[in-house]
Coordinates of N, CA, C and O in Angstrom, one line a residue:
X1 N 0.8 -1.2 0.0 CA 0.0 0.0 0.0 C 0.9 1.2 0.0 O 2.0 1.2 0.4
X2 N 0.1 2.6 -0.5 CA 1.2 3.6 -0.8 C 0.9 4.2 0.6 O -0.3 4.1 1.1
X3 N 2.0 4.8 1.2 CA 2.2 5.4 2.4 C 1.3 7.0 2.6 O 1.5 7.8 1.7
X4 N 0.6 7.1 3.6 CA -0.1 8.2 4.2 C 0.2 9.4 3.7 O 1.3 9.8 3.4
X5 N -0.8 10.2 3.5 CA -0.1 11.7 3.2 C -0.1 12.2 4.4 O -0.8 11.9 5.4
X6 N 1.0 13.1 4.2 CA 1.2 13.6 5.6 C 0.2 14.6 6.1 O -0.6 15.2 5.4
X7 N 0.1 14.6 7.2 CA -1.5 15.5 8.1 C -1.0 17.2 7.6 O 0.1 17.7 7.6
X8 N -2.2 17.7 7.2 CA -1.9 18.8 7.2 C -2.0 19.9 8.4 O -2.4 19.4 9.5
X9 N -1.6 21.2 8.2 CA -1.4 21.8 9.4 C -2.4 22.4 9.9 O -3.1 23.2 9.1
X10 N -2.8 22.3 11.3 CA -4.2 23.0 11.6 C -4.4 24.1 11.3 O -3.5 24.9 11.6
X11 N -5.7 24.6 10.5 CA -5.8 26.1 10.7 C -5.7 26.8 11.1 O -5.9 26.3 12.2
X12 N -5.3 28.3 11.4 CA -4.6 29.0 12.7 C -6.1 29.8 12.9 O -6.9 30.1 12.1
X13 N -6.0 30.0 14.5 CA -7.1 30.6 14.9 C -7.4 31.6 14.5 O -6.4 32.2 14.4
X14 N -8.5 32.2 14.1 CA -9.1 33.5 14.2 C -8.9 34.4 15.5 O -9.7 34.2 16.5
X15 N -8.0 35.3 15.7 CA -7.9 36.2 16.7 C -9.3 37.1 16.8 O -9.8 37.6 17.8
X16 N -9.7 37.1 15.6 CA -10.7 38.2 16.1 C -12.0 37.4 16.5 O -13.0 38.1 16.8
X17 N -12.1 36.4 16.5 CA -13.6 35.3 16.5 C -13.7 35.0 18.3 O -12.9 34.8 19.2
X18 N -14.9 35.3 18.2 CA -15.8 35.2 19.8 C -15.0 33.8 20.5 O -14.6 32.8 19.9
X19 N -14.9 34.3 22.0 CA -14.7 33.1 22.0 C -16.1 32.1 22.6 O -17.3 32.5 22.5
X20 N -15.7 30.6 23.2 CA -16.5 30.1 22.3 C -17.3 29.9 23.9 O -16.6 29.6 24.8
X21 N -19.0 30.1 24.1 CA -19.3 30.7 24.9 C -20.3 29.0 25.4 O -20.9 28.2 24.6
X22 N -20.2 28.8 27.1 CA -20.7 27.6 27.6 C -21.5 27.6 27.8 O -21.7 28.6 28.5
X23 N -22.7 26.7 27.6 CA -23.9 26.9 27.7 C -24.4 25.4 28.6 O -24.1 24.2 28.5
X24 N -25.4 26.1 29.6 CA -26.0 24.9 29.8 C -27.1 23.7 29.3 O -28.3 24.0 29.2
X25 N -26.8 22.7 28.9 CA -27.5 22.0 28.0 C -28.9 21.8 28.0 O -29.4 20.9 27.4
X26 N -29.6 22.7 28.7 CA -30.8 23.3 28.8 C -31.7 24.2 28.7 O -32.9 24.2 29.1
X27 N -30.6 25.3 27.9 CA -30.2 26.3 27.7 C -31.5 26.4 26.6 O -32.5 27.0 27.0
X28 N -31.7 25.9 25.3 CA -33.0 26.1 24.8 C -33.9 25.4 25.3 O -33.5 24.3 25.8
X29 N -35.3 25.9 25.3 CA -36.5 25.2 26.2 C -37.1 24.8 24.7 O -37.1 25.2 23.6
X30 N -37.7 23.6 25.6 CA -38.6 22.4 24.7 C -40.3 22.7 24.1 O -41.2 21.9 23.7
X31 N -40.3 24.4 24.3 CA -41.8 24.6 24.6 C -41.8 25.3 22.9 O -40.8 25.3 22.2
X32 N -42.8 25.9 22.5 CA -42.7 26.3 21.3 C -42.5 27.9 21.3 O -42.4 28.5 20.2
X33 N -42.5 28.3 22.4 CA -42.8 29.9 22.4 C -41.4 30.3 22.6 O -41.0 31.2 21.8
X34 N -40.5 30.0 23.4 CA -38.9 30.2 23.5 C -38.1 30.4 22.1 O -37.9 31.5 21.7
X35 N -37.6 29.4 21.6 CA -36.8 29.1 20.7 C -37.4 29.8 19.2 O -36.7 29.8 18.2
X36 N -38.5 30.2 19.4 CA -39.0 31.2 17.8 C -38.9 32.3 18.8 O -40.1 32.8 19.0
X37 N -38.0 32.7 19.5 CA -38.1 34.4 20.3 C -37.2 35.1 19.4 O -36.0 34.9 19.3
X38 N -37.9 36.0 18.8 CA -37.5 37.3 18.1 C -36.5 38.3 18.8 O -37.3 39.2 19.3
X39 N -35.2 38.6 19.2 CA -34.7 39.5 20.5 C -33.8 40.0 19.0 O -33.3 39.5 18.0
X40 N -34.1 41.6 19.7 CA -33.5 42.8 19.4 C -32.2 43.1 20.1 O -32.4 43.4 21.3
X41 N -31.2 43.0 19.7 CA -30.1 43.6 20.2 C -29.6 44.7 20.0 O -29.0 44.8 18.9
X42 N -29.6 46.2 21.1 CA -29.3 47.2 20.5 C -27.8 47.2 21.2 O -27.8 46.8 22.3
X43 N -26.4 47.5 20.7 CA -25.2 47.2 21.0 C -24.0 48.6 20.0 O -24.2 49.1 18.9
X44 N -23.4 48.7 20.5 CA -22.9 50.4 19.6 C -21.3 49.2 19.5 O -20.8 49.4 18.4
X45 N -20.7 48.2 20.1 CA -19.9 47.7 20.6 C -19.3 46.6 19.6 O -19.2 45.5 20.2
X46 N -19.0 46.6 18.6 CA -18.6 45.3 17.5 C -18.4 43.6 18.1 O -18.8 42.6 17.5
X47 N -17.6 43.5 19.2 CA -17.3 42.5 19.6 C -18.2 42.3 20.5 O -18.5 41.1 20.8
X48 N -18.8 43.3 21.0 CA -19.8 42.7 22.0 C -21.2 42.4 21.3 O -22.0 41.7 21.9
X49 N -21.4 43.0 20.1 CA -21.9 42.4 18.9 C -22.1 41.1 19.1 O -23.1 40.5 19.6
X50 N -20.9 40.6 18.4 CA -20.8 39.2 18.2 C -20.8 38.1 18.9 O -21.1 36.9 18.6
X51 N -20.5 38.7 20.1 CA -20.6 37.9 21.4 C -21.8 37.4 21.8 O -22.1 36.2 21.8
X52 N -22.3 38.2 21.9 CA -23.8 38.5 22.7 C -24.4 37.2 21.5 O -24.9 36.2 21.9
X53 N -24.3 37.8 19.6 CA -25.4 37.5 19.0 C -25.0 35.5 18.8 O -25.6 34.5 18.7
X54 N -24.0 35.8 18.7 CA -23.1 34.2 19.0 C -24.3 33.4 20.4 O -25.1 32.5 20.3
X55 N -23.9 34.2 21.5 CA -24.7 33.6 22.5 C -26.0 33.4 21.9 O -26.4 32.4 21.3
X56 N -26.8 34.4 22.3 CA -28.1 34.0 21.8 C -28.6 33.2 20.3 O -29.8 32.8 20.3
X57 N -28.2 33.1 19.6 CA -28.1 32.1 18.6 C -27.9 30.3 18.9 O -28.6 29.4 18.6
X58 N -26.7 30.7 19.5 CA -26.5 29.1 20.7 C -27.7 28.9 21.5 O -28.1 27.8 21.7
X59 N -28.3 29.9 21.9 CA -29.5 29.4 22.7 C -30.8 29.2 22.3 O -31.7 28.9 23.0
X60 N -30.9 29.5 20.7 CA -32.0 29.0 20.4 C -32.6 30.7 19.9 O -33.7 30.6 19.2
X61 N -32.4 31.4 20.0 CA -33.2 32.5 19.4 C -32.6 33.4 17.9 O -31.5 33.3 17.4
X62 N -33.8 34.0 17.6 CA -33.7 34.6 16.4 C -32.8 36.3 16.6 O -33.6 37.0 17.1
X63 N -31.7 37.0 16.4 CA -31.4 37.8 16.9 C -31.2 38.9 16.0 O -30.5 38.7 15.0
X64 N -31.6 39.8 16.1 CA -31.6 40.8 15.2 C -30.5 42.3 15.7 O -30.8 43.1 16.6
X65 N -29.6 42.4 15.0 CA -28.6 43.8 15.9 C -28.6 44.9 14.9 O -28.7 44.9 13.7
X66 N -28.5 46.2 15.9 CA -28.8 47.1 15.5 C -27.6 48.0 16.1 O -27.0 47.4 17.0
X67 N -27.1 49.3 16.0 CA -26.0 50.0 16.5 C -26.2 51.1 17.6 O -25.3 51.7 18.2
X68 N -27.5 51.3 17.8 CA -27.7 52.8 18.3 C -29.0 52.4 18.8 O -29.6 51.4 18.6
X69 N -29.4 53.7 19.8 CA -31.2 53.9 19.8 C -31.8 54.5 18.9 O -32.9 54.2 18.6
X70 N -31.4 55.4 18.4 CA -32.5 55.8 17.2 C -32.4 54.5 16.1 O -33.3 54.5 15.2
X71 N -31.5 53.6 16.0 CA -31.8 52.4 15.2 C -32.6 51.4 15.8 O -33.0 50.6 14.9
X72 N -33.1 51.1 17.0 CA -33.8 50.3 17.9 C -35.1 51.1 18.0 O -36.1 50.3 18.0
X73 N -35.4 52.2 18.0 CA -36.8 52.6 17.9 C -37.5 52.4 16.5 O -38.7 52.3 16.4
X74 N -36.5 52.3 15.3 CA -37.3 52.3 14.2 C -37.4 50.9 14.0 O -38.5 50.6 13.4
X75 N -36.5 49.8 14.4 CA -36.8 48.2 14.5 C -37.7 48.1 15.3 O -38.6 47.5 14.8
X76 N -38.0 48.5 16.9 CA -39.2 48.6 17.7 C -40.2 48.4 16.9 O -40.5 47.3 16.4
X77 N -40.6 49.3 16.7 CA -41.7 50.1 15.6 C -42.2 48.8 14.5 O -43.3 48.9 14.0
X78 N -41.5 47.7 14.1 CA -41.6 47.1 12.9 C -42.3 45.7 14.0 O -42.5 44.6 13.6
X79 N -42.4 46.1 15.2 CA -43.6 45.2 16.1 C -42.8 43.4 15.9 O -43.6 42.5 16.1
X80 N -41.7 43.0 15.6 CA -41.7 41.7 15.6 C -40.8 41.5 16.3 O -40.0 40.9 15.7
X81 N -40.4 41.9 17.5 CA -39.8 41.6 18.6 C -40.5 41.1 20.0 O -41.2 41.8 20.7
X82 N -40.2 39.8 20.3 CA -40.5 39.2 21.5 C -39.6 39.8 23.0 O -40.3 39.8 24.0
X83 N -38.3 40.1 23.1 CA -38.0 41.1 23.4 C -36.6 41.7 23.0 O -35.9 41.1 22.2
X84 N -36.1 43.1 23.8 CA -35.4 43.7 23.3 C -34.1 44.1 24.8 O -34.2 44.5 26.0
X85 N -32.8 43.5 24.0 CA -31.2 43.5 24.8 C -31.0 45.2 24.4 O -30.8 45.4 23.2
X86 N -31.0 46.0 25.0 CA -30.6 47.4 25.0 C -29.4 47.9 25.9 O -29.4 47.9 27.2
X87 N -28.6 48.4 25.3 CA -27.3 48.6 25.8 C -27.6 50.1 26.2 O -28.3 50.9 25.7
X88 N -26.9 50.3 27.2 CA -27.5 51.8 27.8 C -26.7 52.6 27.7 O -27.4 53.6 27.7
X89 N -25.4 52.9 27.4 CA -24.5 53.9 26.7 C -24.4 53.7 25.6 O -23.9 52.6 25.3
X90 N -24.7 54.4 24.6 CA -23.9 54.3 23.0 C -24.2 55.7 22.6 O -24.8 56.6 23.3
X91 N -23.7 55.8 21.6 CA -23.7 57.4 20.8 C -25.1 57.6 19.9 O -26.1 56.9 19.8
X92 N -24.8 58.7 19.3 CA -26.8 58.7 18.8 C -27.7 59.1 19.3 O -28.2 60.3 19.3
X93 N -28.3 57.9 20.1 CA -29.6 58.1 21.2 C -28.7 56.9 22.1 O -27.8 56.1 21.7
X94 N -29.1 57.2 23.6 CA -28.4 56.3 24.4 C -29.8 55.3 24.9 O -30.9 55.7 24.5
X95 N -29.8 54.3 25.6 CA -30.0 53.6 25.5 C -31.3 53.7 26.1 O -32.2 53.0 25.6
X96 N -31.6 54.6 27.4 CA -32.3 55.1 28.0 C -33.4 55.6 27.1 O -34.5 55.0 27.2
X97 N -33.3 56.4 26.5 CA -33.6 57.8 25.7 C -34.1 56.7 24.8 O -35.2 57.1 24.3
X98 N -33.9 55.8 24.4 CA -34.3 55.0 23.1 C -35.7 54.2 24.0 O -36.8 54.2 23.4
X99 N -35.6 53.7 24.9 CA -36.5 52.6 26.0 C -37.6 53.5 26.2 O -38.8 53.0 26.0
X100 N -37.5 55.5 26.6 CA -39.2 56.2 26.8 C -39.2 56.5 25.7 O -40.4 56.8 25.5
X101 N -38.3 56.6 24.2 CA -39.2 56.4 23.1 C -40.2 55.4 22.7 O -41.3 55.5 22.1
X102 N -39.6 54.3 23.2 CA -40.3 52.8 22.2 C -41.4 53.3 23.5 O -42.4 53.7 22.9
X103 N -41.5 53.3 24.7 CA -42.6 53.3 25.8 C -43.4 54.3 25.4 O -44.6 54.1 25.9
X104 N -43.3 55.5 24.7 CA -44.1 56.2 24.6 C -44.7 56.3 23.3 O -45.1 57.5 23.2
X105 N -45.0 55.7 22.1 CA -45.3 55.0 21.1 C -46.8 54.3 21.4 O -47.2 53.8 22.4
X106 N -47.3 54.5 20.5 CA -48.6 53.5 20.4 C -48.4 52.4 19.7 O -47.5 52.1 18.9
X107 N -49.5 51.5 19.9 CA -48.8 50.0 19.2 C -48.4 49.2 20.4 O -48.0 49.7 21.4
X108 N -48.4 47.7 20.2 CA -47.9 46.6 20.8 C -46.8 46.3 20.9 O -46.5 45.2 21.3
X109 N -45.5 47.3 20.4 CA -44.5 47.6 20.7 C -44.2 47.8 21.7 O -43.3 47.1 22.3
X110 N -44.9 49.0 22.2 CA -44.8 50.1 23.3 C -44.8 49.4 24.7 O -44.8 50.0 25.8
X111 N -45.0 47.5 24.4 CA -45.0 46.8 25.6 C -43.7 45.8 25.5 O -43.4 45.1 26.4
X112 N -43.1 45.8 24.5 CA -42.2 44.6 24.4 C -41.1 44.7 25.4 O -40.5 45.7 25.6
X113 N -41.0 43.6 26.2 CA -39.5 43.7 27.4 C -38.6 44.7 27.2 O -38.1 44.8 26.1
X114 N -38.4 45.5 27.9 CA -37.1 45.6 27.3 C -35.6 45.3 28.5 O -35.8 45.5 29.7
X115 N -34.7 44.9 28.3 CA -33.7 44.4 28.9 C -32.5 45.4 29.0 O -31.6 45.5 28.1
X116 N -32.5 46.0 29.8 CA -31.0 47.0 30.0 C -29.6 46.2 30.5 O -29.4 45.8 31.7
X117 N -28.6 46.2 29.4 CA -27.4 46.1 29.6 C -26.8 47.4 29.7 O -27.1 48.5 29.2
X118 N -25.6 47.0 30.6 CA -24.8 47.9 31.2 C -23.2 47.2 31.6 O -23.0 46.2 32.3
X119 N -22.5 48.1 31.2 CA -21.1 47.9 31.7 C -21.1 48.5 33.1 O -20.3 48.0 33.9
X120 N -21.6 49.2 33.3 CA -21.5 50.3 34.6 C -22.4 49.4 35.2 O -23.4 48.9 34.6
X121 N -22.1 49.3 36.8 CA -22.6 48.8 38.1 C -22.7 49.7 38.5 O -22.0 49.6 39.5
X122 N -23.3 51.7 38.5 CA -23.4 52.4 39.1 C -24.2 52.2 40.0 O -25.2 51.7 39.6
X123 N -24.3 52.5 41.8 CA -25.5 52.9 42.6 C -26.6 53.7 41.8 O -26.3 54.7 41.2
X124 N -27.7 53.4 41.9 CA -28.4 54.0 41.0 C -28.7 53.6 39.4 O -29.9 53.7 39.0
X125 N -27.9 53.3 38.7 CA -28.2 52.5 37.6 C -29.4 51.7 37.1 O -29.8 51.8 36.0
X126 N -29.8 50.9 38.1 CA -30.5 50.1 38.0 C -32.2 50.9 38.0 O -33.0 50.7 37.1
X127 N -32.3 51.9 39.3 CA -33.2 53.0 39.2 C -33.5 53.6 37.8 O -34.7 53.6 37.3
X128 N -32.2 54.1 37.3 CA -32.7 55.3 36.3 C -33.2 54.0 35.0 O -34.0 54.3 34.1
X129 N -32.8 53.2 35.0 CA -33.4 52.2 34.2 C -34.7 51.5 33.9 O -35.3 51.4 32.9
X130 N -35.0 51.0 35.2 CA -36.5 50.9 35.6 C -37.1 52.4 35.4 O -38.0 52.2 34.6
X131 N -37.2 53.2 35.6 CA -37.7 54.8 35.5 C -37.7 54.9 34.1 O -38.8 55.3 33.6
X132 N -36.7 54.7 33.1 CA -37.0 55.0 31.7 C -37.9 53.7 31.1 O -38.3 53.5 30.0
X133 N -38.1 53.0 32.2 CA -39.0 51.6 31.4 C -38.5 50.9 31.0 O -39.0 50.5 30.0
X134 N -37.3 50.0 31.4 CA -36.7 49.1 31.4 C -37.4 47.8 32.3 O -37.5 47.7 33.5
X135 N -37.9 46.9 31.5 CA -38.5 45.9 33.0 C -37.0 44.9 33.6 O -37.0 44.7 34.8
X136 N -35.9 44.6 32.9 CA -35.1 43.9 33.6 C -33.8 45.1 33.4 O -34.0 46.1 32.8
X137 N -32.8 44.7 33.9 CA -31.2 44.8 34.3 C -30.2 43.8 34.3 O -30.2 42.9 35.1
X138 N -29.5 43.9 33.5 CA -28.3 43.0 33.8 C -26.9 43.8 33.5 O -27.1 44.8 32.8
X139 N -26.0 43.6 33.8 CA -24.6 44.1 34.1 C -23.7 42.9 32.5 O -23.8 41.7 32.2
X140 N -23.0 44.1 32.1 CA -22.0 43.5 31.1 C -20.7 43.2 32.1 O -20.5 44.0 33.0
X141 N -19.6 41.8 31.8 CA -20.0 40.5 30.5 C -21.4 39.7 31.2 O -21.3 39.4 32.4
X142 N -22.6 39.5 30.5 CA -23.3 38.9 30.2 C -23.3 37.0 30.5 O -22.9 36.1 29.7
X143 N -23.8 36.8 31.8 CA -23.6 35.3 31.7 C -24.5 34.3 31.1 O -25.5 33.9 31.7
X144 N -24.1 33.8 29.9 CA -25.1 33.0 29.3 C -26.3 32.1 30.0 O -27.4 32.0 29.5
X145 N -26.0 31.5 31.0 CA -27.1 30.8 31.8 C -28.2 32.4 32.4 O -29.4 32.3 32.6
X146 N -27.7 33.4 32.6 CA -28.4 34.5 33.4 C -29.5 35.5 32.1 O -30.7 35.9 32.2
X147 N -28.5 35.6 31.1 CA -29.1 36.2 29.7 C -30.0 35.4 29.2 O -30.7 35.9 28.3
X148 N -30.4 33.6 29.6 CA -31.2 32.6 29.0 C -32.8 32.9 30.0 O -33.9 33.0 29.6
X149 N -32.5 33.0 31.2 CA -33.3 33.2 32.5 C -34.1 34.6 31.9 O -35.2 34.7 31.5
X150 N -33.3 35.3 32.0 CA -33.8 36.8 31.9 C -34.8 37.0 30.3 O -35.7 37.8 30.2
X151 N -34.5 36.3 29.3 CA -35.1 36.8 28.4 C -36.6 35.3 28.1 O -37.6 35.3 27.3
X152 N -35.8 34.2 29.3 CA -37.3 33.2 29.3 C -38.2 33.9 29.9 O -39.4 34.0 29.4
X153 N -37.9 34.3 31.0 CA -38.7 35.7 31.6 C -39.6 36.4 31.5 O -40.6 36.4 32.3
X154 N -39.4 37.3 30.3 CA -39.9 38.4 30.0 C -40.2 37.5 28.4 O -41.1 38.1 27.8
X155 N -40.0 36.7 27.9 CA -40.8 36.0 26.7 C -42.0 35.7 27.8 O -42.8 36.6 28.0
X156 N -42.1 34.9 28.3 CA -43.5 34.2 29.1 C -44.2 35.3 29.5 O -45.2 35.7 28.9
X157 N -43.7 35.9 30.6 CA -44.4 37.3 30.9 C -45.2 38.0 29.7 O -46.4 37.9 29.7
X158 N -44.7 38.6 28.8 CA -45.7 39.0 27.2 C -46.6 37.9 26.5 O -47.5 38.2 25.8
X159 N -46.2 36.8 26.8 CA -47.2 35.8 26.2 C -48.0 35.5 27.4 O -49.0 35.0 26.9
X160 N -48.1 35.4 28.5 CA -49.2 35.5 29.5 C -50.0 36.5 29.6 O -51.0 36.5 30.4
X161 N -49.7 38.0 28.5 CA -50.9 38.7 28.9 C -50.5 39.6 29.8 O -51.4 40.4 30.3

């Protein structure tokens, strides 16, 4: 027999590619209303982009990203969001300012979750967020088992009415 070709060399990693994010193997639910969840990602942040939409992808949802709030109010607006990841600093419209837009809107928009991310743990933070109409909070990096909870959450909560 003719002798083996030799192994070729592994591909070299992508430096710029997410890394690769753990999930609990329970992580998508078995129900039908979860895993067709439409979530808005509003993120000004490229890698946290990808991060995030990487995650949520792994977990079973539909993810749609956007850069800014005035880009998040005009996807609001298009009503096919189960709910919405909103980053609270970015340039444009900030994150806030984007959350009493969509709340003050007519339409079944004007109720979709919305979920405040934040890098900042400020005292107070959490306040001025709820105040602009944020129903949850969570603190950036983002833990996949906690980002799965939080957005099962607030899917059931809108489909219960």
């Amino acid at each position: 027999p003719a002798p083996a070709a030799p192994a070729s060399p592994a591909p070299a990693a992508d430096a710029s590619a997410p890394e690769a994010v753990e999930l609990p193997p329970t992580a998508v639910m078995s129900d039908d209303i979860l895993p067709s969840a439409r979530v808005l990602m509003v993120e000004d942040d490229p890698v946290m982009q990808k991060v995030t939409k990487l995650t949520l992808l792994r977990l079973g949802y539909r993810p749609d990203v956007v850069a800014n709030g005035a880009l998040a109010v005009d996807a609001a607006r298009s009503g096919i969001y189960d709910v919405i990841l909103m980053d609270v600093m970015m340039p444009i419209m900030d994150g806030l300012e984007a959350t009493r837009r969509i709340r003050a809107d007519d339409g079944a928009h004007a109720t979709t979750p919305i979920v405040a991310l934040t890098a900042n743990a400020m005292k107070g933070d959490h306040q001025r967020c709820m105040a602009a109409g944020c129903d949850e909070y969570l603190t950036k990096p983002v833990d996949a088992r906690l980002l799965a909870a939080t957005i099962e959450r607030a899917v059931r909560a809108r489909a219960a009415g």
